[in-house]
Tab-separated table of C-alpha atoms in Angstrom:
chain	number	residue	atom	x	y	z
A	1	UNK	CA	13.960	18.793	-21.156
A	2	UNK	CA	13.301	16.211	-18.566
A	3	UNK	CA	10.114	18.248	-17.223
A	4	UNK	CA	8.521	17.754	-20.627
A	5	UNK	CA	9.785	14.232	-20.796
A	6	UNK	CA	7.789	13.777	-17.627
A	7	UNK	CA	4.540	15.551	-18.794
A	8	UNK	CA	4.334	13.214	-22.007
A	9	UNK	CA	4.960	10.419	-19.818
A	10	UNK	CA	1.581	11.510	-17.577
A	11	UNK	CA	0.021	12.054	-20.894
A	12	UNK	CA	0.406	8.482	-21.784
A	13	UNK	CA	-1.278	6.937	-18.571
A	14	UNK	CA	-4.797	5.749	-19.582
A	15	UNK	CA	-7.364	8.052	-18.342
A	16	UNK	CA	-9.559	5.367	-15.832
A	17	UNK	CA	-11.987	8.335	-14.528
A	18	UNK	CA	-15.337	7.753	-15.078
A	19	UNK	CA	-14.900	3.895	-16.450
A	20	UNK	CA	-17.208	1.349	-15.522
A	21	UNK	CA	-15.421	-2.058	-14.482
A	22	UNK	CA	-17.371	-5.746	-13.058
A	23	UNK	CA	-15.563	-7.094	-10.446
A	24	UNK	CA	-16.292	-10.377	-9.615
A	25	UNK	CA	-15.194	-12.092	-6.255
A	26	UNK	CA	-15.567	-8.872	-5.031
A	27	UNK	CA	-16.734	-9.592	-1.448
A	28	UNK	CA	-13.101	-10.030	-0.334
A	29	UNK	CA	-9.207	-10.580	-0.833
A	30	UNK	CA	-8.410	-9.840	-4.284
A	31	UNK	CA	-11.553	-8.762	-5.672
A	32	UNK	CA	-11.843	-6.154	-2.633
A	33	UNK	CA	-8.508	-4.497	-2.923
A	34	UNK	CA	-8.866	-4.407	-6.549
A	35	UNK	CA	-12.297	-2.521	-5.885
A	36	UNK	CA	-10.590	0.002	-3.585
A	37	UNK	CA	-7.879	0.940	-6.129
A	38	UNK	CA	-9.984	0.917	-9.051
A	39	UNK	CA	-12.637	3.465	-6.705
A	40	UNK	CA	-9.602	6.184	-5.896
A	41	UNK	CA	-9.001	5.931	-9.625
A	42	UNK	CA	-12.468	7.218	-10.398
A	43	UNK	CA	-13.917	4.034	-11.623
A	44	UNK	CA	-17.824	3.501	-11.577
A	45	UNK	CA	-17.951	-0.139	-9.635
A	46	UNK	CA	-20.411	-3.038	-10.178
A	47	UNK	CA	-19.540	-5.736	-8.118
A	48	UNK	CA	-20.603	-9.073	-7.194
A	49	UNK	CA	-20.193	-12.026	-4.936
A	50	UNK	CA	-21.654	-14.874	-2.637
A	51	UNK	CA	-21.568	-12.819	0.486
A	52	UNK	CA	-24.226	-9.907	0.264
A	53	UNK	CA	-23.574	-7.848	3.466
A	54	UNK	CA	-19.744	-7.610	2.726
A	55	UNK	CA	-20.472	-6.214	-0.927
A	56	UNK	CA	-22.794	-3.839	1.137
A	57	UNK	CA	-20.257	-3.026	3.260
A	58	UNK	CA	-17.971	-2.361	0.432
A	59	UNK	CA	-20.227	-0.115	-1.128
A	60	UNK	CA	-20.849	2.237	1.181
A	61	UNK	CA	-16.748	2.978	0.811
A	62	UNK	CA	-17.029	3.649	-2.769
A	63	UNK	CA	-17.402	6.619	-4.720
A	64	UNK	CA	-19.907	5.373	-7.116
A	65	UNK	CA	-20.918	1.610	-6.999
A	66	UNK	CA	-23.690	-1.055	-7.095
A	67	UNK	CA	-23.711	-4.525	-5.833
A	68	UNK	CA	-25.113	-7.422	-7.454
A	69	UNK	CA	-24.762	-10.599	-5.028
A	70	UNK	CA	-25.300	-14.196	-6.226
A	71	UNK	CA	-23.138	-17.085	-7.200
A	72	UNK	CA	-20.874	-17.219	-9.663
A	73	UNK	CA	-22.167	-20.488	-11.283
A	74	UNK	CA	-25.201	-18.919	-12.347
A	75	UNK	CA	-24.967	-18.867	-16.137
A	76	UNK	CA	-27.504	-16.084	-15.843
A	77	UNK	CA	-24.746	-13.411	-13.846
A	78	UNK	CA	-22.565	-12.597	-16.494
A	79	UNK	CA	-25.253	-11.056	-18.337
A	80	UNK	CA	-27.165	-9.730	-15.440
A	81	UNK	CA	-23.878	-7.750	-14.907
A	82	UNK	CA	-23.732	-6.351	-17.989
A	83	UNK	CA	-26.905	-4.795	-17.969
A	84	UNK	CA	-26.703	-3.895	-14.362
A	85	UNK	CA	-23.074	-1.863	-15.476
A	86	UNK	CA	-25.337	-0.279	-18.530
A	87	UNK	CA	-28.171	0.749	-17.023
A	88	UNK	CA	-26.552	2.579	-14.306
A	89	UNK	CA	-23.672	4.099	-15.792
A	90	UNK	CA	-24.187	3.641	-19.479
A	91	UNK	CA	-21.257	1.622	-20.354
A	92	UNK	CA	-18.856	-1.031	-19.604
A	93	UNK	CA	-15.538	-0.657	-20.003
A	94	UNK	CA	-13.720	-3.388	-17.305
A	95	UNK	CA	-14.532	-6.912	-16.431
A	96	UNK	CA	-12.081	-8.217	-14.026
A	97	UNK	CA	-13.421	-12.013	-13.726
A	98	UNK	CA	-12.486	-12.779	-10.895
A	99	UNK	CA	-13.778	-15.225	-8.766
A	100	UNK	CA	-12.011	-18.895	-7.965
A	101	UNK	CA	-11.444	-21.333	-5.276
A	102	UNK	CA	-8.886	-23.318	-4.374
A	103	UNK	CA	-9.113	-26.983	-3.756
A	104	UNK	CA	-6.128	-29.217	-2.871
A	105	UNK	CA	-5.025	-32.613	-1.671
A	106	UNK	CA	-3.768	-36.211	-2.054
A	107	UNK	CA	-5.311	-38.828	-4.142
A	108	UNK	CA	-6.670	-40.661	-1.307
A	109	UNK	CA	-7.950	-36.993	0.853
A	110	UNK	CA	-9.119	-34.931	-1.924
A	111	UNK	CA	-12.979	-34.517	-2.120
A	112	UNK	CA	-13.839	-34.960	-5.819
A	113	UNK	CA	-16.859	-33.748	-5.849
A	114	UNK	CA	-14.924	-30.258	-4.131
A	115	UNK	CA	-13.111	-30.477	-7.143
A	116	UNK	CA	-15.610	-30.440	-9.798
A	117	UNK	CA	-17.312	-27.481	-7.887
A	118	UNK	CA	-14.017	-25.713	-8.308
A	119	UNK	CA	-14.064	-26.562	-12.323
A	120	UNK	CA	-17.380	-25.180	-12.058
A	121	UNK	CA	-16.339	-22.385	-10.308
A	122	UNK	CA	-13.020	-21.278	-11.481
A	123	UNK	CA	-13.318	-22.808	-15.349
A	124	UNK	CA	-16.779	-22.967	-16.575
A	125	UNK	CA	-18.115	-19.632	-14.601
A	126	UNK	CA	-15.120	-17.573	-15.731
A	127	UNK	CA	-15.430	-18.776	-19.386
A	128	UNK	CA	-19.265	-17.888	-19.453
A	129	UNK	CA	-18.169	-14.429	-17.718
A	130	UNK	CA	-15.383	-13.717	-20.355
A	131	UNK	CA	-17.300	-14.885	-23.243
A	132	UNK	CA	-20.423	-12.428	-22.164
A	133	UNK	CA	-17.797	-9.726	-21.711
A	134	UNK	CA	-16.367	-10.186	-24.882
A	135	UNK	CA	-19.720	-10.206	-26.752
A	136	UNK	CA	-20.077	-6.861	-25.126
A	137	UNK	CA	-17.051	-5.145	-26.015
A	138	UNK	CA	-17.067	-6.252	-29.605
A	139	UNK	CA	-20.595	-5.004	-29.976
A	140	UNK	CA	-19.262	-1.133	-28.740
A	141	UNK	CA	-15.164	-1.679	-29.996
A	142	UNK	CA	-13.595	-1.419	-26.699
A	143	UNK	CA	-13.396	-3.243	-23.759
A	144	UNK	CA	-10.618	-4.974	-21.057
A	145	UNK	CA	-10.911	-8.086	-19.888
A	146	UNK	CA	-9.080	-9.185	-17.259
A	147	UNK	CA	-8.669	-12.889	-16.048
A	148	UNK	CA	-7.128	-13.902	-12.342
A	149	UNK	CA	-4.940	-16.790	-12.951
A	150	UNK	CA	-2.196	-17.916	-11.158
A	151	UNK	CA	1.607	-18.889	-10.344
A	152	UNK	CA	0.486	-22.232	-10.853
A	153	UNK	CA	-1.232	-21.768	-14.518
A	154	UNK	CA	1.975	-22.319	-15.939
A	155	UNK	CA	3.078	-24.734	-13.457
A	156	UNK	CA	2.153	-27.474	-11.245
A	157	UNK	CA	2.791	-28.761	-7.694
A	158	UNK	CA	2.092	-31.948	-5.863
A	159	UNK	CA	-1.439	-32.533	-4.387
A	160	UNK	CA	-2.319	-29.080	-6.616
A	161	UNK	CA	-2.732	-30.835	-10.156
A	162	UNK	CA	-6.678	-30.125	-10.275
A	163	UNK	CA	-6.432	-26.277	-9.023
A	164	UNK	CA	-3.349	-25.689	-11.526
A	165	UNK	CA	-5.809	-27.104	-14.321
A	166	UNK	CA	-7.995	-25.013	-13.884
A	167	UNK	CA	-5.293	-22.011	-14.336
A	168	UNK	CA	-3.823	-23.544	-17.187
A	169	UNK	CA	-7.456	-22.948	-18.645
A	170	UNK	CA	-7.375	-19.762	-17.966
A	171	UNK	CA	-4.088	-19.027	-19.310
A	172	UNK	CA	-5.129	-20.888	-22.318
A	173	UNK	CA	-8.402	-19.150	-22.630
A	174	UNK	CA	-6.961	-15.397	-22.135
A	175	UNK	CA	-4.309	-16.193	-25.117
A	176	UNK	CA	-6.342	-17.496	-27.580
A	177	UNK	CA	-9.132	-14.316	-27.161
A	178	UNK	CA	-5.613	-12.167	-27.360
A	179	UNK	CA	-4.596	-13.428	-30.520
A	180	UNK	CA	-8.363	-13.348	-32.124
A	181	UNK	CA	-8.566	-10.159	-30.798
A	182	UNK	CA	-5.172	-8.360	-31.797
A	183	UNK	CA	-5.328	-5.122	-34.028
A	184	UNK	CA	-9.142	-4.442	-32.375
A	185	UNK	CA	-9.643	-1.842	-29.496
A	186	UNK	CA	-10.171	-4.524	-26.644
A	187	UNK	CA	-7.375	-6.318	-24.482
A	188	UNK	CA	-7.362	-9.258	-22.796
A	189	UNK	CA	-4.821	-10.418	-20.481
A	190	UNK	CA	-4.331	-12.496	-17.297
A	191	UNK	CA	-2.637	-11.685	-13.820
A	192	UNK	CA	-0.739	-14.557	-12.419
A	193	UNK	CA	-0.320	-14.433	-8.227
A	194	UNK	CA	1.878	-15.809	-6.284
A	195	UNK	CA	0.839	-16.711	-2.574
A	196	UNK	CA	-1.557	-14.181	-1.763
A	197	UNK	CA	-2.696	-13.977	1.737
A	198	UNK	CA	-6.536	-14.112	1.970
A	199	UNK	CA	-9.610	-15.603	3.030
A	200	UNK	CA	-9.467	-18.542	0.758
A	201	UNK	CA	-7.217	-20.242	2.827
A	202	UNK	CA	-8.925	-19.992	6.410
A	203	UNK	CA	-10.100	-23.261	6.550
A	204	UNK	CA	-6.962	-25.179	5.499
A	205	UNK	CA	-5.204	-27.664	8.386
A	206	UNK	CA	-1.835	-25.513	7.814
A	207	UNK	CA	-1.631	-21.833	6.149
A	208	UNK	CA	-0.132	-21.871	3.248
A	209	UNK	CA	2.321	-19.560	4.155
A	210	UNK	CA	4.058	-21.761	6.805
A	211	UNK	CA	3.562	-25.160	4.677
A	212	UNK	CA	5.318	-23.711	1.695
A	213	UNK	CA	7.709	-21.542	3.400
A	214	UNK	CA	6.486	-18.040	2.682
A	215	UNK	CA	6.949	-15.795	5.629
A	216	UNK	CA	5.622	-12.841	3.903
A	217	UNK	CA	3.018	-13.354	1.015
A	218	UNK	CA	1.527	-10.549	-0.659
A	219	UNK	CA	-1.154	-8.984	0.364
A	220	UNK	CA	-4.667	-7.894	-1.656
A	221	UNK	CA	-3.223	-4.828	-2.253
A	222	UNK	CA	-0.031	-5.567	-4.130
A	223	UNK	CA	-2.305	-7.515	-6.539
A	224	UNK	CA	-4.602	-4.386	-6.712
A	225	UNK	CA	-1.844	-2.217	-7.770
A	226	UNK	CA	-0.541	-4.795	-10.303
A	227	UNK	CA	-3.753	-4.514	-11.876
A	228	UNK	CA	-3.768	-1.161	-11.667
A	229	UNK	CA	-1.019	-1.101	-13.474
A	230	UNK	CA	-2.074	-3.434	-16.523
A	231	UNK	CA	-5.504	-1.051	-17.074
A	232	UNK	CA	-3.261	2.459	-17.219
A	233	UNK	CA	-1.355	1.164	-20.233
A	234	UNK	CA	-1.953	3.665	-23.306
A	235	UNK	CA	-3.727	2.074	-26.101
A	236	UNK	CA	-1.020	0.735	-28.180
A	237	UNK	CA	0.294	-1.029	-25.385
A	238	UNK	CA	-0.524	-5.003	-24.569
A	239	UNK	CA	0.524	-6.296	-21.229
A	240	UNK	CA	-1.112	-10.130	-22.161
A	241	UNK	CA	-0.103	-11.602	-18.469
A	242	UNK	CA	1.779	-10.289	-15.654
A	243	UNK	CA	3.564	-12.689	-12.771
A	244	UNK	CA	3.453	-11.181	-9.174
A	245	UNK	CA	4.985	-12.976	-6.250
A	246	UNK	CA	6.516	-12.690	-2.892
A	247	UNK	CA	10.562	-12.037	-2.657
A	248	UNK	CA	9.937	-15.500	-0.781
A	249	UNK	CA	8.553	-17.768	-2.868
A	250	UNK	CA	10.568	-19.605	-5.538
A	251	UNK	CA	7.813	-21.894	-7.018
């Protein structure tokens, strides 16, 4: 009884061989990992990012992958990755946007126009990737998008008002395309991380980790699996956002 239990359980598990997913911020932390996982799954990879000869170097670990460098901002990339994910593979099944920054500080230290880049980067770039995506998967009737967000998207922190905004966009932007999008064939949802250690933070004064008291943050990988996770659901399941953070960390 239990062994058959088990076997329908496995049965349930979302096949991810041979899907095609866009990973963007791909050249490192999050975006990396995630590209790793998705690759022992048996997911075609087309990935992109500012920093060409780390996507190379990523590439040449994967199964089956291409690389498409350039900048996020570029309204032109979303599309570009589309096509790049059809004309190689024939499909797209997975966009995992992505790709942020992190900008932080006190009234009087905070570099404004730093900020706007990051509502460039982590607001307008993400909604131009989702809403390419989107246009996509509702011209085939099946797709999963999935949005990087954040602890902070549903709250805030002093000195991190601006970065949190731009989360609380995100959250705002993954539930609305949920609801228009229930009863279809594609999912949206929206992974919220705690302190993750990773590049982004190399060139702050303090790590993160010691200023807000985290001795261990999670690592790329834990978010990887996470994701993971959300893409293996069967069909008639809906994960819309999942919260991941260390044992440590209480905000």
């Amino acid at each position: 009884m239990l062994n058959r239990f088990a076997i329908s359980e496995r049965r349930e598990v979302m096949e991810l061989t041979n899907k095609v997913a866009i990973i963007t911020g791909a050249s490192s932390g999050i975006g990396a990992a995630v590209a790793r996982n998705l690759n022992e799954a048996g997911v075609n990879l087309v990935l992109t990012g500012r920093r060409e000869s780390r996507l190379v170097e990523l590439k040449k670990e994967l199964n089956n992958g291409e690389v498409l460098p350039g900048d996020i901002t570029n309204p032109a990339l979303p599309d570009n990755l589309i096509q790049m994910a059809l004309q190689r593979f024939g499909h797209c099944d997975i966009v995992f946007n992505n790709a942020g920054t992190v900008v932080m500080g006190t009234i009087e230290d905070i570099d404004i126009d730093e900020v706007c880049h990051m509502v460039r980067v982590n607001v307008e770039a993400a909604y131009r990737m989702a809403h390419v995506a989107l246009k996509h998967f509702k011209s085939v009737n099946s797709g999963f998008l999935l949005n990087t967000s954040s602890i902070v998207g549903t709250k805030v922190r002093p000195t991190g008002g601006a970065y949190a905004g731009t989360k609380h966009a995100i959250e705002a932007l993954t539930e609305g395309f949920r609801m228009e999008l229930a009863k279809t064939n594609i999912a949206v949802a929206c992974i919220e991380p705690g302190l993750v250690q990773t590049e982004i933070f190399r060139d702050w004064d303090e790590c993160p980790a010691a200023q807000f008291d985290i001795p261990n943050p999670l690592q790329p990988e834990d978010i990887a699996r996470v994701v993971r996770f959300i893409l293996e659901q069967p069909d008639h399941v809906r994960i819309p956002r999942v919260l991941a953070i260390p044992a440590d960390q209480a905000l």
